mmCIF file of C-alpha atoms in Angstrom:
data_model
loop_
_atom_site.group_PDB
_atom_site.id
_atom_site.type_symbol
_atom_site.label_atom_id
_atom_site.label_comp_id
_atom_site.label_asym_id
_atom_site.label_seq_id
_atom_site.Cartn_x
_atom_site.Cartn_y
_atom_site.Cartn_z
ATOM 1 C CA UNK A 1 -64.358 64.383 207.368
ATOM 2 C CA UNK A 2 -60.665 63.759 205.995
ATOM 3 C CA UNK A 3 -61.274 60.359 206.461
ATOM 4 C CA UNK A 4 -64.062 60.940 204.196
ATOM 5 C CA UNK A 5 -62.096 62.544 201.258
ATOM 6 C CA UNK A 6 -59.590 59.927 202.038
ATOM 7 C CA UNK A 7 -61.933 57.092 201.284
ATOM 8 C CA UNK A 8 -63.655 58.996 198.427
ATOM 9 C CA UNK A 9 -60.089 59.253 197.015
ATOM 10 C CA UNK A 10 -58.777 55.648 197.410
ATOM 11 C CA UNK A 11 -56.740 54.474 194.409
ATOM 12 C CA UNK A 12 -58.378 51.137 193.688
ATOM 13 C CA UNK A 13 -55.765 49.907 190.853
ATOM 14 C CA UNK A 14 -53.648 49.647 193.921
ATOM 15 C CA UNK A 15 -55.245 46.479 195.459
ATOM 16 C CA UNK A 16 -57.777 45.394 192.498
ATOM 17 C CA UNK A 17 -58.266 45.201 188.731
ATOM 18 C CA UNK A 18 -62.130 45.906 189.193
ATOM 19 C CA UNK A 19 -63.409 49.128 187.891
ATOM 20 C CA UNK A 20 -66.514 51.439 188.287
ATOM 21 C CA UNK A 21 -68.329 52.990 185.700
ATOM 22 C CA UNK A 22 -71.412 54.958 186.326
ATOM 23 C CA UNK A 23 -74.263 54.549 183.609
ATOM 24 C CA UNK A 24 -75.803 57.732 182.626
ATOM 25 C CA UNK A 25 -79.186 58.056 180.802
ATOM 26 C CA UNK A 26 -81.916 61.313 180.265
ATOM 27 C CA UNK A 27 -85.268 61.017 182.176
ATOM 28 C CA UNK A 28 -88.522 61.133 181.264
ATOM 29 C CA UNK A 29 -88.693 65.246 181.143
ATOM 30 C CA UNK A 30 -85.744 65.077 178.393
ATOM 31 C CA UNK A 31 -83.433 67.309 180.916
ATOM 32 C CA UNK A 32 -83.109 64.932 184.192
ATOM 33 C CA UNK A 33 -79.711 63.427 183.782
ATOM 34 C CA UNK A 34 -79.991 60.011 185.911
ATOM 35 C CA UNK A 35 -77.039 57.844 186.525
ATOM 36 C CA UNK A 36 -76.087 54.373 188.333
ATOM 37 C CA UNK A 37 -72.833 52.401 188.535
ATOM 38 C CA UNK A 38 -71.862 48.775 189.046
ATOM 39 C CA UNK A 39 -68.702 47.207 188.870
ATOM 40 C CA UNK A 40 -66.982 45.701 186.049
ATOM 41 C CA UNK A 41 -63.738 42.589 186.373
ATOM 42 C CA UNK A 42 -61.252 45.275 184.139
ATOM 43 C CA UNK A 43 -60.569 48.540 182.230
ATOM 44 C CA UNK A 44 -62.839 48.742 179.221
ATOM 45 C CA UNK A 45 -62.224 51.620 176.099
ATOM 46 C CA UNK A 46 -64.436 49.684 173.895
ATOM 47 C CA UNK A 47 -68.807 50.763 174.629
ATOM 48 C CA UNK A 48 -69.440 47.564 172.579
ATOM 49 C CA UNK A 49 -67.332 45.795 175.293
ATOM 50 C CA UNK A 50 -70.107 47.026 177.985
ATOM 51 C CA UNK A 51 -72.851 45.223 179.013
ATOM 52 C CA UNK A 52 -76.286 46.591 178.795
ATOM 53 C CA UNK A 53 -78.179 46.704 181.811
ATOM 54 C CA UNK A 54 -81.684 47.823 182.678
ATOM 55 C CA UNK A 55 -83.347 50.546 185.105
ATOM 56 C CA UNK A 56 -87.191 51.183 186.640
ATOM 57 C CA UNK A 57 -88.650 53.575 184.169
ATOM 58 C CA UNK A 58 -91.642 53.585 186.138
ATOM 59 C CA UNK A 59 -89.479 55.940 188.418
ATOM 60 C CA UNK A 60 -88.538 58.314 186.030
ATOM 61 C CA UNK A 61 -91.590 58.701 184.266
ATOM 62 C CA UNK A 62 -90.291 56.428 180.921
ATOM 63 C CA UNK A 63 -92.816 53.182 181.682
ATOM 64 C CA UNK A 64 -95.608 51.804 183.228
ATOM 65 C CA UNK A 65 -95.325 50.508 186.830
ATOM 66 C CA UNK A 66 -96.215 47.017 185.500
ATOM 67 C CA UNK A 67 -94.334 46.824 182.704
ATOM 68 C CA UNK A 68 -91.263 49.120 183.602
ATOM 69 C CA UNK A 69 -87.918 47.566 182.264
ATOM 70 C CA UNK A 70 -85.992 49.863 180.324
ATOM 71 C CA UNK A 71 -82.566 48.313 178.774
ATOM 72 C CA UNK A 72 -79.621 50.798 178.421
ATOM 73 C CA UNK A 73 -77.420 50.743 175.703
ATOM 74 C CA UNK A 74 -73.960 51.952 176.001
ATOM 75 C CA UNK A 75 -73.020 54.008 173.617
ATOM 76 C CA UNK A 76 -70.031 56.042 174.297
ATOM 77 C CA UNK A 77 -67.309 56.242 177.031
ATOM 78 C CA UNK A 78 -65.556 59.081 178.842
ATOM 79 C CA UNK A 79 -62.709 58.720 181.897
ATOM 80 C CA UNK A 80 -64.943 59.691 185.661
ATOM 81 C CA UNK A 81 -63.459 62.613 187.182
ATOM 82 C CA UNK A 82 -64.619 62.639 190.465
ATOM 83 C CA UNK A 83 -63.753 58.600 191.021
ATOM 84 C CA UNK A 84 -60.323 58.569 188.225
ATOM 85 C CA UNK A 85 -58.213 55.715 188.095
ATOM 86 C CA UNK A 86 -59.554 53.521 185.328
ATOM 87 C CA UNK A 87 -62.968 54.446 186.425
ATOM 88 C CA UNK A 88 -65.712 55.335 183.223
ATOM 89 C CA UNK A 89 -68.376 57.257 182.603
ATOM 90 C CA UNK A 90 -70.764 55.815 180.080
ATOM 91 C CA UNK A 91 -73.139 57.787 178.270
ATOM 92 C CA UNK A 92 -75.964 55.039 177.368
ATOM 93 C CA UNK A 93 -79.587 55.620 175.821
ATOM 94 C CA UNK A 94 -82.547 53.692 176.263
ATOM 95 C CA UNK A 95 -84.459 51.016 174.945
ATOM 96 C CA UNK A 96 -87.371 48.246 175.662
ATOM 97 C CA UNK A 97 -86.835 44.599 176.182
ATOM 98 C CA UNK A 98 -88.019 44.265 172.521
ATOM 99 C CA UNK A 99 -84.947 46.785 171.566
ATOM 100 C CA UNK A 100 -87.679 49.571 169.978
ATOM 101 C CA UNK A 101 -86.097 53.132 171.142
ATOM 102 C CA UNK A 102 -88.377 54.206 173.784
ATOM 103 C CA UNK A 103 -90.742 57.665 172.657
ATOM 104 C CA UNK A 104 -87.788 59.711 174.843
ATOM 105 C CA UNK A 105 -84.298 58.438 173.176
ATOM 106 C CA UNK A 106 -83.446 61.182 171.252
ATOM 107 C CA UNK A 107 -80.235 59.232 170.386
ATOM 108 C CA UNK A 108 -81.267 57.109 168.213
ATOM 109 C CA UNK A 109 -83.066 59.313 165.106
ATOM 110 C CA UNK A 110 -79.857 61.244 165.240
ATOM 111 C CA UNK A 111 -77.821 58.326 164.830
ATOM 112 C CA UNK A 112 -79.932 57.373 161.785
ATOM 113 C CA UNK A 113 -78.879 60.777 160.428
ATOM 114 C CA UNK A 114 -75.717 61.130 161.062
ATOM 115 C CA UNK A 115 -74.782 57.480 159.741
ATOM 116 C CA UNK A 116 -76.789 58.491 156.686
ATOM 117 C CA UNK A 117 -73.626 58.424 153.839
ATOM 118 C CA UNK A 118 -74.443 61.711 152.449
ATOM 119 C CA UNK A 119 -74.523 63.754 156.312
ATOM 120 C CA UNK A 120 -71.689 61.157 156.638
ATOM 121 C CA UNK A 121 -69.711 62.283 153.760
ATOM 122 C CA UNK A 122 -69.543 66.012 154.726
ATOM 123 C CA UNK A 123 -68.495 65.695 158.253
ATOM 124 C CA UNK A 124 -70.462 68.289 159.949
ATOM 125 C CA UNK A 125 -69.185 70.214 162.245
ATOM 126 C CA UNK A 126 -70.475 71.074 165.831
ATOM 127 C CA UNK A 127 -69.754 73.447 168.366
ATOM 128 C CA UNK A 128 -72.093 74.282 170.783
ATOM 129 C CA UNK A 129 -71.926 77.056 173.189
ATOM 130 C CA UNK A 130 -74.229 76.125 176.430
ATOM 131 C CA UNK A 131 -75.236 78.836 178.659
ATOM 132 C CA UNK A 132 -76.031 78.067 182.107
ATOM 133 C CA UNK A 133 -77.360 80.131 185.488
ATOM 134 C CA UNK A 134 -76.499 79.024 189.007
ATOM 135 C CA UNK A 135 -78.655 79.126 191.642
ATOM 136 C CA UNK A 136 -78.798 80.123 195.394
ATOM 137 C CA UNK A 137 -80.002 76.581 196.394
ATOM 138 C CA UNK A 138 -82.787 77.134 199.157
ATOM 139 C CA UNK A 139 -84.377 80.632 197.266
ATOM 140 C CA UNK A 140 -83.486 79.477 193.766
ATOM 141 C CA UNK A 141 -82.354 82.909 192.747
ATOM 142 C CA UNK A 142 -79.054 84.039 191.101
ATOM 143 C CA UNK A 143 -75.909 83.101 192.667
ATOM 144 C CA UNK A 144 -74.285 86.402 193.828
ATOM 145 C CA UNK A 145 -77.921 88.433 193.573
ATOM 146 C CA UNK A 146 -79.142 89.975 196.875
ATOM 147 C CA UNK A 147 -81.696 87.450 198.210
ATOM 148 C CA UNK A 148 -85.354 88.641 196.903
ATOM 149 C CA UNK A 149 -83.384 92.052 195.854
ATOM 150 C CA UNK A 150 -81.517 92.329 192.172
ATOM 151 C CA UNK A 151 -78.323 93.513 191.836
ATOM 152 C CA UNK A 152 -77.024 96.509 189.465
ATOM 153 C CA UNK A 153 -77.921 96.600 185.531
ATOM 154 C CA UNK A 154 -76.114 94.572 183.361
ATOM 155 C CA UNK A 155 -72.678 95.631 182.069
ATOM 156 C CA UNK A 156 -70.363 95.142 184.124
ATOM 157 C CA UNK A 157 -70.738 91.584 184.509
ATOM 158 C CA UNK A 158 -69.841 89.351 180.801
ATOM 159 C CA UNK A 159 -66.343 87.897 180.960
ATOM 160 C CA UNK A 160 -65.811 90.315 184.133
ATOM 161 C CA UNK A 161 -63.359 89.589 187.297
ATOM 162 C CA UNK A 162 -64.305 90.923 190.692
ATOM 163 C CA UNK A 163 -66.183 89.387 193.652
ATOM 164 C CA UNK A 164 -68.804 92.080 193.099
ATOM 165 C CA UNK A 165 -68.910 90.953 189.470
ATOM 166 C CA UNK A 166 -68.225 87.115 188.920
ATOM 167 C CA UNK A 167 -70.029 84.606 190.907
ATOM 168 C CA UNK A 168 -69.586 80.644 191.294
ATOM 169 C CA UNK A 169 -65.982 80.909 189.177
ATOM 170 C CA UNK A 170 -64.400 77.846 191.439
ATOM 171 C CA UNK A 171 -67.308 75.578 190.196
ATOM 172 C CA UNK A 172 -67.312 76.591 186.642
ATOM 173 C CA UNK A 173 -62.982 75.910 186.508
ATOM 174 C CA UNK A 174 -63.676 73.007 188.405
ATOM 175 C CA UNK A 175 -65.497 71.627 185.250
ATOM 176 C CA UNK A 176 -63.277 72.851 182.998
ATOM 177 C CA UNK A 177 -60.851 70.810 184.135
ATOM 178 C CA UNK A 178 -63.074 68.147 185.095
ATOM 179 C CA UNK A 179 -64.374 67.809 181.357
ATOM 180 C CA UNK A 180 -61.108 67.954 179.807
ATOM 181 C CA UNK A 181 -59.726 65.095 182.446
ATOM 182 C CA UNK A 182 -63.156 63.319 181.170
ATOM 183 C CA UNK A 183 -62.004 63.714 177.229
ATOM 184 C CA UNK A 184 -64.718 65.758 176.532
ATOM 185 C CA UNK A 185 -63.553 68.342 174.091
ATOM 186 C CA UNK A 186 -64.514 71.512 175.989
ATOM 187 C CA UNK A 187 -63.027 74.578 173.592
ATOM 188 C CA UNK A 188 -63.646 77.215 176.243
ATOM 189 C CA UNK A 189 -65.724 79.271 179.261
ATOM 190 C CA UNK A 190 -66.495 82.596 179.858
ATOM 191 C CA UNK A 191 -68.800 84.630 182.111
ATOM 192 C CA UNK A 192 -72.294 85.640 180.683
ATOM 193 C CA UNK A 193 -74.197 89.207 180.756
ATOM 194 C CA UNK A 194 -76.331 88.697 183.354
ATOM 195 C CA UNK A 195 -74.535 87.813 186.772
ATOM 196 C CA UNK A 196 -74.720 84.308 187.985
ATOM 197 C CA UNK A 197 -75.012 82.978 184.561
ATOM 198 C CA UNK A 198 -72.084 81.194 182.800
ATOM 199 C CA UNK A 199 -71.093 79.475 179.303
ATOM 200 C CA UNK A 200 -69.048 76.797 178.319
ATOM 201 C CA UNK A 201 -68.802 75.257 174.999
ATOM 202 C CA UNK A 202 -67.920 72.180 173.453
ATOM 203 C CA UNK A 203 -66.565 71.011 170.435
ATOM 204 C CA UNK A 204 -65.883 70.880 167.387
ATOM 205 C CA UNK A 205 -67.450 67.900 167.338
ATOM 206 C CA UNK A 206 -68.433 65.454 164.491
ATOM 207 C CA UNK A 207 -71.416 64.262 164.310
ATOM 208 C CA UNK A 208 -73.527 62.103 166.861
ATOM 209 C CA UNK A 209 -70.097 62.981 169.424
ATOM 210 C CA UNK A 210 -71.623 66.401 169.837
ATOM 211 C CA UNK A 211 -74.224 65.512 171.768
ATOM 212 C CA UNK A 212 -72.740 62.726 173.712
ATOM 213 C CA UNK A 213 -70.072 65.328 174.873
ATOM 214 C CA UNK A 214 -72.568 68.087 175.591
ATOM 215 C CA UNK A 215 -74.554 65.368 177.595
ATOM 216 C CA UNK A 216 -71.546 64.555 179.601
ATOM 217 C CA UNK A 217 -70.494 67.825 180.045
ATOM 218 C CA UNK A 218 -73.802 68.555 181.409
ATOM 219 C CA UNK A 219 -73.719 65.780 183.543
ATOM 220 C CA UNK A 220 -70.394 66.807 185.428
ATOM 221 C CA UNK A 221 -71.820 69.995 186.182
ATOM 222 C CA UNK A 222 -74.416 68.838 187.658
ATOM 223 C CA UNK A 223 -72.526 66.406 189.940
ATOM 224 C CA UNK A 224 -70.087 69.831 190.572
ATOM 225 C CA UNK A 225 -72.901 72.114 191.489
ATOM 226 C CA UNK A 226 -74.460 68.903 193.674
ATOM 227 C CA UNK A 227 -71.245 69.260 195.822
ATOM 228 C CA UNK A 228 -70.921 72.914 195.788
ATOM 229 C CA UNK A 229 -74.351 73.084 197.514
ATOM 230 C CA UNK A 230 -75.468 75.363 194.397
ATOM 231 C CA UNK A 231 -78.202 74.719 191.819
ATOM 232 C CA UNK A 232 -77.902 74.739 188.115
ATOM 233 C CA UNK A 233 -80.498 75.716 186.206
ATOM 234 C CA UNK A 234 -80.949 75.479 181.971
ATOM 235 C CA UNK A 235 -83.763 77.551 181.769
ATOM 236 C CA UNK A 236 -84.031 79.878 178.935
ATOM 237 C CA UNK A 237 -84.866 82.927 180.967
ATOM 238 C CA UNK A 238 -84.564 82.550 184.196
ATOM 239 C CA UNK A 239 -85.525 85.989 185.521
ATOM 240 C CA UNK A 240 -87.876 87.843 183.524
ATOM 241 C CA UNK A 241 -87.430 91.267 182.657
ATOM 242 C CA UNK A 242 -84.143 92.901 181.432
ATOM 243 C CA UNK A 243 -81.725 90.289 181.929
ATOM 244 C CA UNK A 244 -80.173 87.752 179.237
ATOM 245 C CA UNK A 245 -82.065 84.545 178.555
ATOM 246 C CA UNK A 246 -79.464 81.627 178.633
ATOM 247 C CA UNK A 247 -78.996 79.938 174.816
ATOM 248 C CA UNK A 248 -76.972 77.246 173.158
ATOM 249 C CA UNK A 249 -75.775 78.708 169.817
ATOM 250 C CA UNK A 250 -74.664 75.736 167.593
ATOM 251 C CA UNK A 251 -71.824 76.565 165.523
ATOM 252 C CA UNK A 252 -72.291 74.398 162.333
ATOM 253 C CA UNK A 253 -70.202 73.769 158.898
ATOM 254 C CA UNK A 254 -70.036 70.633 156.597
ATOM 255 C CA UNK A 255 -66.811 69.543 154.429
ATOM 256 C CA UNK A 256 -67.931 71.803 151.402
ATOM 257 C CA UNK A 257 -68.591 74.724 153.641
ATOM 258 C CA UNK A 258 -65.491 74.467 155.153
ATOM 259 C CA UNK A 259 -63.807 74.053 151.206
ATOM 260 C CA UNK A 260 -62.895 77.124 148.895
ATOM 261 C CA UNK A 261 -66.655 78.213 147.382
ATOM 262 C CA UNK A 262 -67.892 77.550 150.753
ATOM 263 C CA UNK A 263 -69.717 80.673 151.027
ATOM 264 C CA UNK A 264 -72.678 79.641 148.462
ATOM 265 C CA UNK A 265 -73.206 76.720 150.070
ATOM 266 C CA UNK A 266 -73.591 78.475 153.716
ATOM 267 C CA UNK A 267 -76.056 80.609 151.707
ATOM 268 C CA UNK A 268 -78.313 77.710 150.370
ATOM 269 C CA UNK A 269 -77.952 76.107 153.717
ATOM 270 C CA UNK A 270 -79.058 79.277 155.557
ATOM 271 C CA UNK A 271 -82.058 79.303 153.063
ATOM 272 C CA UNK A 272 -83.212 75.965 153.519
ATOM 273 C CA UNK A 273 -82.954 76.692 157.298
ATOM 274 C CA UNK A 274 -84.801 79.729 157.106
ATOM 275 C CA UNK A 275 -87.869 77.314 155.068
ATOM 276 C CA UNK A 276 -88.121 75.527 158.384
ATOM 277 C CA UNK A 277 -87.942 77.429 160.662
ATOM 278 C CA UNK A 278 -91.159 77.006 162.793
ATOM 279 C CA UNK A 279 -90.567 72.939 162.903
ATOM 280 C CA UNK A 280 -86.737 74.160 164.111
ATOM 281 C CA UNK A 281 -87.928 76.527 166.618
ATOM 282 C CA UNK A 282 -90.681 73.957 167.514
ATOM 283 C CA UNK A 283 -87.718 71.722 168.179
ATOM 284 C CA UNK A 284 -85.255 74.173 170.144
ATOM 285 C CA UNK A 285 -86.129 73.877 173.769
ATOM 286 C CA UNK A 286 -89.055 74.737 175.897
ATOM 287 C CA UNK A 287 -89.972 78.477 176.974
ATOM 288 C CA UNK A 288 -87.569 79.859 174.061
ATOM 289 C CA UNK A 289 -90.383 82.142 173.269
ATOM 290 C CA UNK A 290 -89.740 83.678 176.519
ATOM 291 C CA UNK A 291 -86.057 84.086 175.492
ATOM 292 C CA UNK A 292 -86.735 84.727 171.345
ATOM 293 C CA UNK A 293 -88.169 88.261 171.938
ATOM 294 C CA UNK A 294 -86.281 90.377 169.701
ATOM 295 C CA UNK A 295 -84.187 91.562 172.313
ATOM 296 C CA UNK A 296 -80.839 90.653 174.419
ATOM 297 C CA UNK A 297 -78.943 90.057 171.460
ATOM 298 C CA UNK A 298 -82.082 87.241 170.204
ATOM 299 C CA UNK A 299 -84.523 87.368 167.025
ATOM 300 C CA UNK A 300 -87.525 87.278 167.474
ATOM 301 C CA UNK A 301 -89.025 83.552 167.223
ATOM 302 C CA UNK A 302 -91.787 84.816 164.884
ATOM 303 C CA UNK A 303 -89.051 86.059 162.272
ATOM 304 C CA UNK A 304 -86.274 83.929 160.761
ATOM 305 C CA UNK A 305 -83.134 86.949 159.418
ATOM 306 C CA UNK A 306 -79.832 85.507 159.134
ATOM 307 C CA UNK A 307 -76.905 89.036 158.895
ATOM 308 C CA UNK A 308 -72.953 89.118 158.867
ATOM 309 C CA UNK A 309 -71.930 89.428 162.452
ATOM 310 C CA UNK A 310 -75.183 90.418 163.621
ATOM 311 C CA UNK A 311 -76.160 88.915 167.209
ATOM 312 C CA UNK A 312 -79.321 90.017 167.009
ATOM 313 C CA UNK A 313 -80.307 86.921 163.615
ATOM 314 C CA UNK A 314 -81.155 83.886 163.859
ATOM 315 C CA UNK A 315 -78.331 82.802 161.674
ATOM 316 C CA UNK A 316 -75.262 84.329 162.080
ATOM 317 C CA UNK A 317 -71.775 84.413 159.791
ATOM 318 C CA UNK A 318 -69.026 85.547 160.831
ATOM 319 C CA UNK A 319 -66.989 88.119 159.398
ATOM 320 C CA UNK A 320 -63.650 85.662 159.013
ATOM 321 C CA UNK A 321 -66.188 83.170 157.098
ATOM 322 C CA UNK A 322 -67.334 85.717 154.728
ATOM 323 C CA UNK A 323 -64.032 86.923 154.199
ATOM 324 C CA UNK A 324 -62.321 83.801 153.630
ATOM 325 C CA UNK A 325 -65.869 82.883 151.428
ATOM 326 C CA UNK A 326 -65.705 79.659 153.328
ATOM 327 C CA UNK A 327 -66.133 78.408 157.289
ATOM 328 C CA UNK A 328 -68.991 78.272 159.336
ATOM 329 C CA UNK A 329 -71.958 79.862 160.676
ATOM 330 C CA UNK A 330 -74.027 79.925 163.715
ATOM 331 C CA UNK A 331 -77.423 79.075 164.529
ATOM 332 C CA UNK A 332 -78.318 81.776 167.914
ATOM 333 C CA UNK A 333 -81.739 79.864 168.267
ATOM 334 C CA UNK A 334 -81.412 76.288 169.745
ATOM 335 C CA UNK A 335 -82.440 77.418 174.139
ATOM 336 C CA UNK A 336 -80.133 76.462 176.930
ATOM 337 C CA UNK A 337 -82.404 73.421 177.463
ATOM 338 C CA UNK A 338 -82.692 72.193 174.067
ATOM 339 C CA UNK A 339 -81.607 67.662 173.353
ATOM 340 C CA UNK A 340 -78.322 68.623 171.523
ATOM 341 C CA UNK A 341 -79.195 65.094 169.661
ATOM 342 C CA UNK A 342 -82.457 66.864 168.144
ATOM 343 C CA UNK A 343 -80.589 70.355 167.331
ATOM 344 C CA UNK A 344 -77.375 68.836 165.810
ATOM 345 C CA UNK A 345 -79.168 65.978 164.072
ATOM 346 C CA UNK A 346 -82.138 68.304 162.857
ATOM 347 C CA UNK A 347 -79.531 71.066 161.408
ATOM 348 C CA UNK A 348 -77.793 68.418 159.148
ATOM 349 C CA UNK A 349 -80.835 66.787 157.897
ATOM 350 C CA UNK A 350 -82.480 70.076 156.934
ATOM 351 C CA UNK A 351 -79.177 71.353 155.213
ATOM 352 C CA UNK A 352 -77.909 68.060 153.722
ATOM 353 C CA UNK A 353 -80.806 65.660 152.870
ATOM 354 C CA UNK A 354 -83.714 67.740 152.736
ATOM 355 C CA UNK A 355 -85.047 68.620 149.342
ATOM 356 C CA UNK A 356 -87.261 71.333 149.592
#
């Protein structure tokens, strides 16, 4: 097996200019990450520089078996952990032959928005904070949780130390690290209230970058947890009962929130939010109503209520923001599986382009 790690960990710049960089793409269900690499002559910074290249979306549920060429387009690039050197990550989405967006490219309606000059303009703001739960991987039940038994109430367990307390730490630094080697601008990680379930959170990010981060990011855990023999789950509630669901709270602010009056226009945004909110929630991630109850710290998904440093809104400001009368606030609705392209892109269009 040291031969093995040997091999994995071969230095190609040493003999060869030729580099690898693995194409990454979403699925057909909009939360399979699916990924393929071929080699390039040389080092490449630039995605225009890539070539596009195709895939069988008959196979992941994207096309018809006889018609099943989808084209990927690179769109953004990120340095590969796990093979280094000059080796990339590329973060593509997906097109026909034609060069329509296929029905699943999220991508590409958010890039419409965000290039939009008046989202453009204000800069918005991302960061996202992804909640996660890691799983035993032949019972599929909590990392850490006695198998078919539960462990103690929560309490003890958010942001905790302990080996009766913290569970799967070695694969959640290992993509720390991993994400900041990849230039994906990971802010932070801490452990979650319920056992076995972790957070991470990117950004700030501007614009469309947020979710190409938060993609990648997601991608390199899954490619950690594939090695660690563990298996990582984004659903928002993974055990029913009284345990956390698992979120991603989207931390949002445009230029003028983030300038002196600031405060009014959080207000008016938070407004115009709260006008939308069942084609938001529609758009936040399937099963959230299992996770929206009005309970462990959520709102219910029936009621929009936005409060100064109240966990239990769907908007929330924080206290510094409201002090300062300028900053940022947080949307607590978006689930743990939600397209980060919809939620990001959806959040500036409602509070900067739509006129109600």
């Amino acid at each position: 097996m040291s031969l093995l790690s040997d091999l994995i960990n071969l230095n190609l710049s040493e003999t060869t200019d030729k580099i690898i960089a693995e194409y990454i793409w979403i699925g057909g269900s909009g939360m399979d990450i699916r990924s393929k690499a071929r080699t390039l002559p040389g080092p490449v910074t630039d995605p225009s520089k890539l070539p596009k290249w195709n895939y069988d979306g008959s196979s992941t549920g994207q096309a018809p078996g006889e018609d099943s060429e989808v084209i990927l387009y690179p769109q953004a690039i990120f340095k590969d952990p796990f093979r280094r050197g000059n080796n990339i990550l590329v973060m593509c989405d997906c097109y026909t032959p034609a060069g329509e967006p296929i029905p699943t490219n999220k991508r590409f309606n958010a890039a419409k928005i965000f290039s939009h000059p008046n989202v453009a303009a204000e800069e918005p703001w991302y960061g996202i904070e992804q909640e996660y739960t890691l799983l035993q991987k032949d019972v599929k039940w909590p990392l850490g949780w006695p198998v078919g038994g539960y462990p103690g109430p929560q309490g003890p367990y958010y942001c905790a130390a302990g080996a009766d307390k913290a569970f799967g730490r070695d694969i959640v630094n290992s993509h720390y690290k991993a994400c900041l080697y990849a230039g994906v601008n990971i802010s932070g990680i801490n452990g979650e209230v319920m056992p076995g379930q972790w957070e991470f959170q990117v950004g700030p990010a501007v614009g469309i970058s947020a979710g190409d981060e938060l993609w990648i990011a997601r991608y390199i855990l899954e490619r950690i947890t594939e090695i660690a023999g563990v298996v990582l789950s984004f659903d928002p509630k993974p055990i029913q009962g009284d345990w956390n669901g698992a979120g991603a709270h989207t931390n949002y602010s445009t230029k003028s929130m983030r300038s002196d009056g600031g405060y009014e226009v959080i207000k008016k945004a938070i407004e115009k939010l709260g006008k939308r909110h069942k084609e938001h929630i529609a758009a936040y991630g399937e099963g959230n109503e299992r996770r929206l109850t009005g309970r462990h710290e959520t709102a219910d998904i029936n009621t929009f209520v936005w409060g100064v440093a109240n966990r239990g809104a769907s908007i929330r400001v924080g206290r510094e923001t409201e002090k300062n009368g300028k900053g940022y606030f947080e949307d607590r609705r978006p689930a743990s599986n939600m397209d980060p392209y919809v939620v990001t892109s959806m959040i500036a269009e409602t509070t900067i382009l739509w006129k109600p």
